[in-house]
PDB file of C-alpha atoms in Angstrom:
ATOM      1  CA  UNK A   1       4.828  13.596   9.403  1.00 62.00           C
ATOM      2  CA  UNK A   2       2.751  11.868  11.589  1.00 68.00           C
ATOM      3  CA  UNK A   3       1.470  12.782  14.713  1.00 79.00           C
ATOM      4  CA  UNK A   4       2.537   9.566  17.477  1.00 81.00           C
ATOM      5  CA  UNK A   5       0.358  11.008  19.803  1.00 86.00           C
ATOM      6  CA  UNK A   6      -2.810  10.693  17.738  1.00 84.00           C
ATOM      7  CA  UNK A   7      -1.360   7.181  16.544  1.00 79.00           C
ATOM      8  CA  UNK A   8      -1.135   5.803  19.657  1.00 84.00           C
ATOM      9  CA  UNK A   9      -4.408   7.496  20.313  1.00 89.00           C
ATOM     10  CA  UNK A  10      -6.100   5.698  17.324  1.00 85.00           C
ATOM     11  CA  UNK A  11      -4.149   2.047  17.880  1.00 84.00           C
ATOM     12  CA  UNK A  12      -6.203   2.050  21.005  1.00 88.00           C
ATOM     13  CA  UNK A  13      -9.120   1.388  18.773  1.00 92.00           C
ATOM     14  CA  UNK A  14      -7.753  -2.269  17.060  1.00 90.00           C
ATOM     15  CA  UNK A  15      -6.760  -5.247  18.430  1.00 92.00           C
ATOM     16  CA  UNK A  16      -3.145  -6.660  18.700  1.00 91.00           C
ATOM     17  CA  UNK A  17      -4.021  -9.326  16.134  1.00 93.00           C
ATOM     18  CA  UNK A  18      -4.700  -6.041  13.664  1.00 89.00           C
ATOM     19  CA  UNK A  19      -2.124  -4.246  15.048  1.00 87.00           C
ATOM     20  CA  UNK A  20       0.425  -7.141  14.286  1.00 89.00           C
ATOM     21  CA  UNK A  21      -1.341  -7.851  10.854  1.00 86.00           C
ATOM     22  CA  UNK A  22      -0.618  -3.842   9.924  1.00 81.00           C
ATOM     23  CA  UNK A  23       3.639  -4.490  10.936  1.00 84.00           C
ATOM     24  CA  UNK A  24       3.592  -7.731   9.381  1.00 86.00           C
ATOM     25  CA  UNK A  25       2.276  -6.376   5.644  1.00 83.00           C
ATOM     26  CA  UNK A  26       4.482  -2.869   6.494  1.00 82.00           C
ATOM     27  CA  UNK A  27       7.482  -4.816   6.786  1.00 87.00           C
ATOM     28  CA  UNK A  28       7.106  -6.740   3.882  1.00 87.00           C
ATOM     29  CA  UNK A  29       6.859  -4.007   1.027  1.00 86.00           C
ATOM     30  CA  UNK A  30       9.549  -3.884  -1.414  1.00 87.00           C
ATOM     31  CA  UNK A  31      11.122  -0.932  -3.639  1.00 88.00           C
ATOM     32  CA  UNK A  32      12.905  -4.053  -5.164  1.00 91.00           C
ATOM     33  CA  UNK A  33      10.443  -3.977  -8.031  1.00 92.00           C
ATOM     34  CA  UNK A  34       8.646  -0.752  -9.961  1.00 95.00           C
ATOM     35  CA  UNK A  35       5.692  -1.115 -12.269  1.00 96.00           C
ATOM     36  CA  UNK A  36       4.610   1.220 -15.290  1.00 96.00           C
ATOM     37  CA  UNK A  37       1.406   1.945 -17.240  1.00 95.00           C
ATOM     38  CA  UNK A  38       1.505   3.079 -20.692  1.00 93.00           C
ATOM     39  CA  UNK A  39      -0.930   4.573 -22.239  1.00 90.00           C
ATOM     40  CA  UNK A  40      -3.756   3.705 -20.236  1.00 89.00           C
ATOM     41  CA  UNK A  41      -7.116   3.662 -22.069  1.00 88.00           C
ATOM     42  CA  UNK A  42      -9.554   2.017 -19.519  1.00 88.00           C
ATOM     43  CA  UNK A  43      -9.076   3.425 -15.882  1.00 86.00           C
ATOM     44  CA  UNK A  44     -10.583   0.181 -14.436  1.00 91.00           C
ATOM     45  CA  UNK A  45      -7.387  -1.521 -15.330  1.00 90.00           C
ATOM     46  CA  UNK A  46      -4.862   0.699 -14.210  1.00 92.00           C
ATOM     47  CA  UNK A  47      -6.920   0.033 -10.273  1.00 93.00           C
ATOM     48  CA  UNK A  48      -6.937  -3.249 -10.860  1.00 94.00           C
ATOM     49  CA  UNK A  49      -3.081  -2.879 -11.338  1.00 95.00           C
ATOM     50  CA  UNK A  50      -2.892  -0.448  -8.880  1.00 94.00           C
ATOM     51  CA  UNK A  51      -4.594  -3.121  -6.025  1.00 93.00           C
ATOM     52  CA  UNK A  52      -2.197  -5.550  -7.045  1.00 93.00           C
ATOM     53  CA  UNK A  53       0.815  -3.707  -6.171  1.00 93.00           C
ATOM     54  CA  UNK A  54      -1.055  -3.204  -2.716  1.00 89.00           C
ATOM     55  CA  UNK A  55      -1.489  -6.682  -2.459  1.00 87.00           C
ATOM     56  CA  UNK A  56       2.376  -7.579  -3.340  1.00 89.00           C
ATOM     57  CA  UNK A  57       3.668  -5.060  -1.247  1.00 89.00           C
ATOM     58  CA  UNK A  58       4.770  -3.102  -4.666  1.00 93.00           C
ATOM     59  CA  UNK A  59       5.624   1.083  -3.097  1.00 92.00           C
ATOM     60  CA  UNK A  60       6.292   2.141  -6.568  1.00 94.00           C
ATOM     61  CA  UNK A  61       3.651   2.835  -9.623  1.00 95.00           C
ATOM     62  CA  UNK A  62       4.017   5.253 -12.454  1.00 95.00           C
ATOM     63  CA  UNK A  63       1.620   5.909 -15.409  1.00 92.00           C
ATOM     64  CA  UNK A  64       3.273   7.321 -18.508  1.00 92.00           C
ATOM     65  CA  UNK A  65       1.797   8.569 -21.882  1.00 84.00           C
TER      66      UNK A  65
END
């Protein structure tokens, strides 16, 4: 749960250009897609996976066995 008083508190501290960069990228993540990681043997690849889904807007990442 998040506190809107220290929110607005902290959006004080960015500029509307940031602040409309932040709801642009929000609005654009999708649950349309999931991705999965099996049997992950270097961890440096399951970031690098893990930064793309940031990137795409991708909410949902599991790693399985």
């Amino acid at each position: 749960m998040i506190d809107e008083g220290l929110l607005a508190y902290l959006e004080g501290y960015i500029t509307e250009k940031r602040k409309d960069t932040f709801h642009k990228v929000l609005n654009e993540r999708t649950r349309h897609f999931t991705v999965v990681l099996e049997d992950i043997y270097q961890p440096h690849n399951a970031s690098a996976v893990v930064r793309s889904c940031d990137i795409f807007g991708i909410q949902d990442v599991y790693a399985i066995e």
